[in-house]
Amino acid sequence: MDINKLTHSLASEIGFDKCSILECKKLDLQASKLESWIAHGYGADMEFLKRNQDKRHDPRLLVHDAQTIIVSMVSYNSPQTESNIARYARFPDYHYTIRDMLFRLKTELQHHLEIKSARAFCDSAPVMERSWAAKGGLGWIGKNAMLINQTLGSFTLIGSLIIDARIEPDEITSLHPDRCGNCNRCISACPTAAIMPDRTINANRCLAYHTIENRGEIPEEIAHKIGHTAFGCDICQNVCPWNNRAKICTNKNFLPQEPLLHIDLGDLTTMTDEQFAHRYRQSSLLRTGRNLLMRNLKKQNE
């Protein structure tokens, strides 16, 4: 039995749009670039990025005797509508949904492989998922630092399953061609000039960082540019031509749902922390919290 083809088939049946199978090994070039980015202070106060650098370099340190990493991707692209919440947060927290899908993949593979050690990751551990996806031919890193797939665009979620069993890696003879060309729409559209020439983001200037991760005061220079956003920012993705022609997501798990289409300062002001936690218990908004969301919304009126 061809386990490689079976894995791709299972990933598709479970709901992933794309999948790549790679040998688990070091990512020296990408890791050194991340280290330089952090050293220059572009990560702002996201101290978690400084931890576990050895594991970011080498995912084999995350799973005993790791041999294979299965990188899977799913679209959450939906028609652009007016909202003050980033698209990825308009449905239940994707971290749990993607990990559940990856665990299902592991369970299915165990009918055909002996897997003793395995871990599933989705944007919550020291795994350089965009880099692995690019290495696996699933897209290229665009000028806005997002992974762009020619069919799916950049409104995608990436998860990885690391296992101690060997699956024949995909035959990838070259990286996905860079198709940004001379287009600079993302750079021109960014209201705070957060996008740097080397295809990385200066978090100190990024609205997504300040409205989600920043626990302190938002600098006035940035706050004046906050516009209508309360959580996250999609501007550099909304203007990308590849997203204008991308496939629309049909998976109900990643489609906008109430009450995550819009968040209102009046509602937040009148509810208690307990009511907030109950309403948004399955949402990415929960981690940022009621007080910071109110801070963001108040900045719109200053």
CSV table of C-alpha atoms in Angstrom, one decimal:
chain,number,residue,atom,x,y,z
A,1,MET,CA,0.0,0.0,0.0
A,2,ASP,CA,1.2,3.5,-0.9
A,3,ILE,CA,1.0,5.2,2.5
A,4,ASN,CA,2.0,8.6,0.9
A,5,LYS,CA,-1.1,8.6,-1.4
A,6,LEU,CA,-3.3,7.2,1.4
A,7,THR,CA,-2.2,10.1,3.7
A,8,HIS,CA,-3.1,12.7,1.1
A,9,SER,CA,-6.5,11.0,0.5
A,10,LEU,CA,-7.2,10.8,4.2
A,11,ALA,CA,-6.3,14.4,4.8
A,12,SER,CA,-8.7,15.4,2.0
A,13,GLU,CA,-11.5,13.3,3.4
A,14,ILE,CA,-11.0,14.8,6.9
A,15,GLY,CA,-11.4,18.3,5.4
A,16,PHE,CA,-8.0,19.7,4.6
A,17,ASP,CA,-7.6,21.4,1.2
A,18,LYS,CA,-3.9,20.8,0.8
A,19,CYS,CA,-1.3,18.5,2.4
A,20,SER,CA,2.4,17.9,2.1
A,21,ILE,CA,4.5,15.1,3.6
A,22,LEU,CA,8.1,15.9,4.5
A,23,GLU,CA,11.0,14.4,6.3
A,24,CYS,CA,11.3,15.8,9.8
A,25,LYS,CA,14.6,17.7,10.1
A,26,LYS,CA,16.2,21.0,10.9
A,27,LEU,CA,15.1,24.3,9.3
A,28,ASP,CA,18.5,26.1,9.6
A,29,LEU,CA,17.9,29.0,7.1
A,30,GLN,CA,14.4,29.8,8.2
A,31,ALA,CA,15.4,29.6,11.9
A,32,SER,CA,18.3,31.9,11.6
A,33,LYS,CA,16.1,34.4,9.8
A,34,LEU,CA,13.7,34.3,12.7
A,35,GLU,CA,16.5,34.7,15.2
A,36,SER,CA,17.7,37.8,13.4
A,37,TRP,CA,14.1,39.2,13.3
A,38,ILE,CA,13.7,38.7,17.1
A,39,ALA,CA,17.2,40.2,17.8
A,40,HIS,CA,16.2,43.4,15.9
A,41,GLY,CA,13.2,43.8,18.2
A,42,TYR,CA,10.6,43.3,15.5
A,43,GLY,CA,8.7,40.8,17.7
A,44,ALA,CA,7.8,43.6,20.1
A,45,ASP,CA,7.0,42.2,23.5
A,46,MET,CA,6.0,38.7,22.3
A,47,GLU,CA,8.4,37.0,24.7
A,48,PHE,CA,7.1,33.5,23.8
A,49,LEU,CA,8.9,33.8,20.5
A,50,LYS,CA,12.2,33.9,22.2
A,51,ARG,CA,11.5,30.6,24.0
A,52,ASN,CA,12.2,27.1,22.7
A,53,GLN,CA,14.4,28.3,19.8
A,54,ASP,CA,16.1,24.9,19.6
A,55,LYS,CA,12.7,23.3,18.9
A,56,ARG,CA,11.8,25.9,16.3
A,57,HIS,CA,15.0,25.0,14.5
A,58,ASP,CA,14.5,21.2,14.9
A,59,PRO,CA,10.9,19.8,15.3
A,60,ARG,CA,12.5,16.4,16.1
A,61,LEU,CA,12.9,17.7,19.6
A,62,LEU,CA,9.2,17.9,20.0
A,63,VAL,CA,8.4,14.2,19.3
A,64,HIS,CA,10.6,11.3,20.3
A,65,ASP,CA,12.2,9.7,17.3
A,66,ALA,CA,10.2,12.0,14.9
A,67,GLN,CA,10.6,11.0,11.3
A,68,THR,CA,7.7,12.6,9.4
A,69,ILE,CA,5.9,15.9,9.4
A,70,ILE,CA,2.6,16.2,7.7
A,71,VAL,CA,1.7,19.8,6.9
A,72,SER,CA,-2.0,20.3,6.2
A,73,MET,CA,-3.8,23.5,5.1
A,74,VAL,CA,-7.4,24.5,5.0
A,75,SER,CA,-9.1,27.6,3.6
A,76,TYR,CA,-11.2,30.0,5.6
A,77,ASN,CA,-11.7,32.4,2.7
A,78,SER,CA,-15.3,33.9,2.7
A,79,PRO,CA,-16.8,36.8,0.8
A,80,GLN,CA,-15.5,40.1,2.1
A,81,THR,CA,-18.0,41.8,4.4
A,82,GLU,CA,-17.9,44.7,6.8
A,83,SER,CA,-16.7,43.5,10.2
A,84,ASN,CA,-14.4,44.8,12.9
A,85,ILE,CA,-13.1,41.2,13.6
A,86,ALA,CA,-10.4,39.5,11.6
A,87,ARG,CA,-11.8,36.8,9.3
A,88,TYR,CA,-10.0,33.9,11.2
A,89,ALA,CA,-11.8,34.9,14.4
A,90,ARG,CA,-15.3,34.9,12.9
A,91,PHE,CA,-15.8,31.2,13.6
A,92,PRO,CA,-15.0,28.9,16.6
A,93,ASP,CA,-11.3,28.8,17.7
A,94,TYR,CA,-9.4,27.2,14.8
A,95,HIS,CA,-6.7,25.9,17.1
A,96,TYR,CA,-9.0,23.2,18.5
A,97,THR,CA,-10.7,22.4,15.2
A,98,ILE,CA,-7.4,21.9,13.3
A,99,ARG,CA,-5.9,19.9,16.0
A,100,ASP,CA,-9.0,17.6,16.2
A,101,MET,CA,-8.7,17.1,12.4
A,102,LEU,CA,-5.0,16.2,12.8
A,103,PHE,CA,-5.7,13.7,15.5
A,104,ARG,CA,-8.3,12.1,13.3
A,105,LEU,CA,-5.6,11.8,10.6
A,106,LYS,CA,-3.3,10.2,13.1
A,107,THR,CA,-6.0,7.7,14.2
A,108,GLU,CA,-6.7,6.7,10.6
A,109,LEU,CA,-3.0,6.3,9.8
A,110,GLN,CA,-2.6,4.0,12.8
A,111,HIS,CA,-4.7,1.4,11.0
A,112,HIS,CA,-1.8,1.2,8.5
A,113,LEU,CA,1.3,2.3,10.4
A,114,GLU,CA,2.8,1.7,13.8
A,115,ILE,CA,2.8,5.1,15.4
A,116,LYS,CA,4.0,5.2,19.0
A,117,SER,CA,4.7,8.9,19.3
A,118,ALA,CA,2.8,11.8,17.7
A,119,ARG,CA,1.8,15.4,18.3
A,120,ALA,CA,-0.5,17.7,16.5
A,121,PHE,CA,0.2,21.4,16.3
A,122,CYS,CA,-1.6,24.5,15.0
A,123,ASP,CA,-0.1,27.9,15.6
A,124,SER,CA,0.4,27.3,19.3
A,125,ALA,CA,3.8,25.6,19.6
A,126,PRO,CA,7.4,26.3,18.4
A,127,VAL,CA,6.7,24.9,14.9
A,128,MET,CA,7.5,27.1,11.9
A,129,GLU,CA,4.4,26.1,10.0
A,130,ARG,CA,4.5,28.6,7.3
A,131,SER,CA,8.1,27.7,6.6
A,132,TRP,CA,7.3,24.0,6.5
A,133,ALA,CA,4.3,24.7,4.2
A,134,ALA,CA,6.5,26.7,1.8
A,135,LYS,CA,9.2,23.9,2.0
A,136,GLY,CA,6.4,21.4,1.1
A,137,GLY,CA,5.4,23.3,-2.0
A,138,LEU,CA,2.1,24.5,-0.6
A,139,GLY,CA,2.8,28.1,-1.5
A,140,TRP,CA,5.2,31.0,-1.3
A,141,ILE,CA,5.9,33.6,1.4
A,142,GLY,CA,4.4,36.8,0.0
A,143,LYS,CA,5.5,40.4,0.5
A,144,ASN,CA,3.1,40.6,3.5
A,145,ALA,CA,4.9,37.6,5.1
A,146,MET,CA,1.8,35.4,4.6
A,147,LEU,CA,1.9,32.0,2.9
A,148,ILE,CA,0.1,32.4,-0.5
A,149,ASN,CA,-1.3,29.4,-2.3
A,150,GLN,CA,-2.2,30.0,-6.0
A,151,THR,CA,-5.6,28.3,-5.6
A,152,LEU,CA,-6.5,29.1,-2.0
A,153,GLY,CA,-4.8,32.5,-1.6
A,154,SER,CA,-3.6,33.4,1.9
A,155,PHE,CA,-6.7,33.1,4.0
A,156,THR,CA,-5.6,29.7,5.1
A,157,LEU,CA,-4.9,27.9,8.4
A,158,ILE,CA,-1.9,25.5,8.7
A,159,GLY,CA,-1.5,22.6,11.0
A,160,SER,CA,1.2,20.0,11.4
A,161,LEU,CA,1.3,16.4,12.6
A,162,ILE,CA,4.6,15.0,13.6
A,163,ILE,CA,4.9,11.2,13.9
A,164,ASP,CA,7.7,8.7,14.7
A,165,ALA,CA,6.8,6.6,11.7
A,166,ARG,CA,8.3,7.1,8.3
A,167,ILE,CA,6.1,8.0,5.3
A,168,GLU,CA,7.8,8.4,2.0
A,169,PRO,CA,8.1,12.2,1.5
A,170,ASP,CA,6.5,14.0,-1.3
A,171,GLU,CA,8.7,14.5,-4.4
A,172,ILE,CA,9.3,18.2,-4.3
A,173,THR,CA,11.9,19.2,-6.8
A,174,SER,CA,11.6,23.0,-6.3
A,175,LEU,CA,9.9,25.5,-4.1
A,176,HIS,CA,6.6,27.1,-5.3
A,177,PRO,CA,7.4,30.0,-7.6
A,178,ASP,CA,7.1,33.4,-6.1
A,179,ARG,CA,4.1,35.0,-7.9
A,180,CYS,CA,4.0,38.4,-6.2
A,181,GLY,CA,5.9,39.9,-9.1
A,182,ASN,CA,5.9,43.7,-9.1
A,183,CYS,CA,2.7,43.9,-7.1
A,184,ASN,CA,3.1,46.0,-3.9
A,185,ARG,CA,-0.6,46.4,-3.0
A,186,CYS,CA,-0.2,45.0,0.5
A,187,ILE,CA,2.8,47.3,1.3
A,188,SER,CA,0.9,50.4,0.0
A,189,ALA,CA,-2.3,49.5,1.8
A,190,CYS,CA,-0.8,48.9,5.3
A,191,PRO,CA,-1.9,52.0,7.3
A,192,THR,CA,1.1,51.8,9.7
A,193,ALA,CA,3.9,50.8,7.3
A,194,ALA,CA,4.5,47.5,9.2
A,195,ILE,CA,5.5,45.5,6.2
A,196,MET,CA,9.3,45.4,5.7
A,197,PRO,CA,11.3,44.9,2.5
A,198,ASP,CA,12.5,41.4,3.5
A,199,ARG,CA,8.9,40.0,3.6
A,200,THR,CA,8.6,40.2,7.4
A,201,ILE,CA,6.4,42.3,9.7
A,202,ASN,CA,7.5,44.8,12.3
A,203,ALA,CA,5.1,43.9,15.0
A,204,ASN,CA,5.7,47.2,16.8
A,205,ARG,CA,3.8,48.8,13.9
A,206,CYS,CA,1.2,46.1,13.2
A,207,LEU,CA,-2.4,46.6,14.0
A,208,ALA,CA,-2.9,42.9,14.4
A,209,TYR,CA,-0.3,42.8,17.1
A,210,HIS,CA,-1.6,45.8,18.9
A,211,THR,CA,-5.2,44.7,18.9
A,212,ILE,CA,-4.6,41.1,19.9
A,213,GLU,CA,-1.2,40.7,21.7
A,214,ASN,CA,-0.3,44.1,23.1
A,215,ARG,CA,-1.3,44.1,26.8
A,216,GLY,CA,-0.3,47.7,27.4
A,217,GLU,CA,-1.2,51.0,25.8
A,218,ILE,CA,-1.3,51.3,22.0
A,219,PRO,CA,1.1,54.1,20.9
A,220,GLU,CA,-0.7,57.2,19.7
A,221,GLU,CA,0.9,57.0,16.3
A,222,ILE,CA,-0.6,53.5,15.8
A,223,ALA,CA,-3.9,54.2,17.6
A,224,HIS,CA,-4.7,57.0,15.1
A,225,LYS,CA,-4.6,54.4,12.3
A,226,ILE,CA,-6.8,51.8,14.0
A,227,GLY,CA,-9.7,52.5,11.8
A,228,HIS,CA,-12.7,50.2,12.4
A,229,THR,CA,-10.8,47.2,13.7
A,230,ALA,CA,-11.4,45.7,17.1
A,231,PHE,CA,-9.5,42.5,16.8
A,232,GLY,CA,-6.8,41.8,14.2
A,233,CYS,CA,-6.3,43.2,10.7
A,234,ASP,CA,-6.9,41.8,7.3
A,235,ILE,CA,-6.0,44.8,5.2
A,236,CYS,CA,-2.8,43.4,3.6
A,237,GLN,CA,-4.7,40.2,2.7
A,238,ASN,CA,-7.9,41.9,1.5
A,239,VAL,CA,-6.0,43.8,-1.2
A,240,CYS,CA,-4.0,40.8,-2.4
A,241,PRO,CA,-5.0,39.9,-6.0
A,242,TRP,CA,-4.5,36.2,-5.2
A,243,ASN,CA,-7.3,36.4,-2.6
A,244,ASN,CA,-9.7,38.0,-5.1
A,245,ARG,CA,-9.5,34.9,-7.2
A,246,ALA,CA,-9.1,32.3,-4.5
A,247,LYS,CA,-11.5,29.5,-3.9
A,248,ILE,CA,-14.3,30.3,-1.4
A,249,CYS,CA,-14.4,28.0,1.7
A,250,THR,CA,-17.3,25.6,2.0
A,251,ASN,CA,-16.4,23.9,5.2
A,252,LYS,CA,-18.9,25.1,7.8
A,253,ASN,CA,-16.3,24.9,10.6
A,254,PHE,CA,-14.4,27.8,9.0
A,255,LEU,CA,-17.3,30.0,7.9
A,256,PRO,CA,-18.4,33.2,9.8
A,257,GLN,CA,-20.9,32.6,12.6
A,258,GLU,CA,-22.8,34.6,15.1
A,259,PRO,CA,-21.9,36.2,17.5
A,260,LEU,CA,-18.5,36.6,15.9
A,261,LEU,CA,-19.5,38.8,12.9
A,262,HIS,CA,-19.2,42.1,14.8
A,263,ILE,CA,-18.3,43.2,18.3
A,264,ASP,CA,-19.8,46.3,20.0
A,265,LEU,CA,-18.4,48.5,22.7
A,266,GLY,CA,-21.9,49.0,24.2
A,267,ASP,CA,-22.3,45.2,24.6
A,268,LEU,CA,-18.9,44.8,26.1
A,269,THR,CA,-19.4,47.6,28.6
A,270,THR,CA,-22.6,46.2,29.9
A,271,MET,CA,-21.6,42.5,30.2
A,272,THR,CA,-19.5,41.1,33.0
A,273,ASP,CA,-16.3,39.2,32.5
A,274,GLU,CA,-18.2,36.0,33.3
A,275,GLN,CA,-20.8,36.8,30.6
A,276,PHE,CA,-18.0,37.6,28.1
A,277,ALA,CA,-16.2,34.3,28.9
A,278,HIS,CA,-19.4,32.4,28.3
A,279,ARG,CA,-20.4,34.1,25.1
A,280,TYR,CA,-16.9,33.8,23.5
A,281,ARG,CA,-15.8,30.6,25.2
A,282,GLN,CA,-15.1,28.9,21.9
A,283,SER,CA,-13.7,32.0,20.2
A,284,SER,CA,-10.2,33.3,19.5
A,285,LEU,CA,-11.5,36.6,21.1
A,286,LEU,CA,-11.4,35.0,24.6
A,287,ARG,CA,-7.7,35.0,24.9
A,288,THR,CA,-7.5,38.8,24.2
A,289,GLY,CA,-10.2,39.4,26.7
A,290,ARG,CA,-13.0,41.9,27.3
A,291,ASN,CA,-10.9,44.8,28.6
A,292,LEU,CA,-8.4,44.9,25.7
A,293,LEU,CA,-11.2,44.7,23.2
A,294,MET,CA,-12.9,47.6,24.9
A,295,ARG,CA,-9.6,49.5,24.8
A,296,ASN,CA,-9.4,48.9,21.0
A,297,LEU,CA,-13.0,50.0,20.4
A,298,LYS,CA,-12.5,53.2,22.4
A,299,LYS,CA,-9.5,54.1,20.3
A,300,GLN,CA,-11.9,54.3,17.3
A,301,ASN,CA,-13.7,57.2,18.9
A,302,GLU,CA,-10.7,59.2,20.0
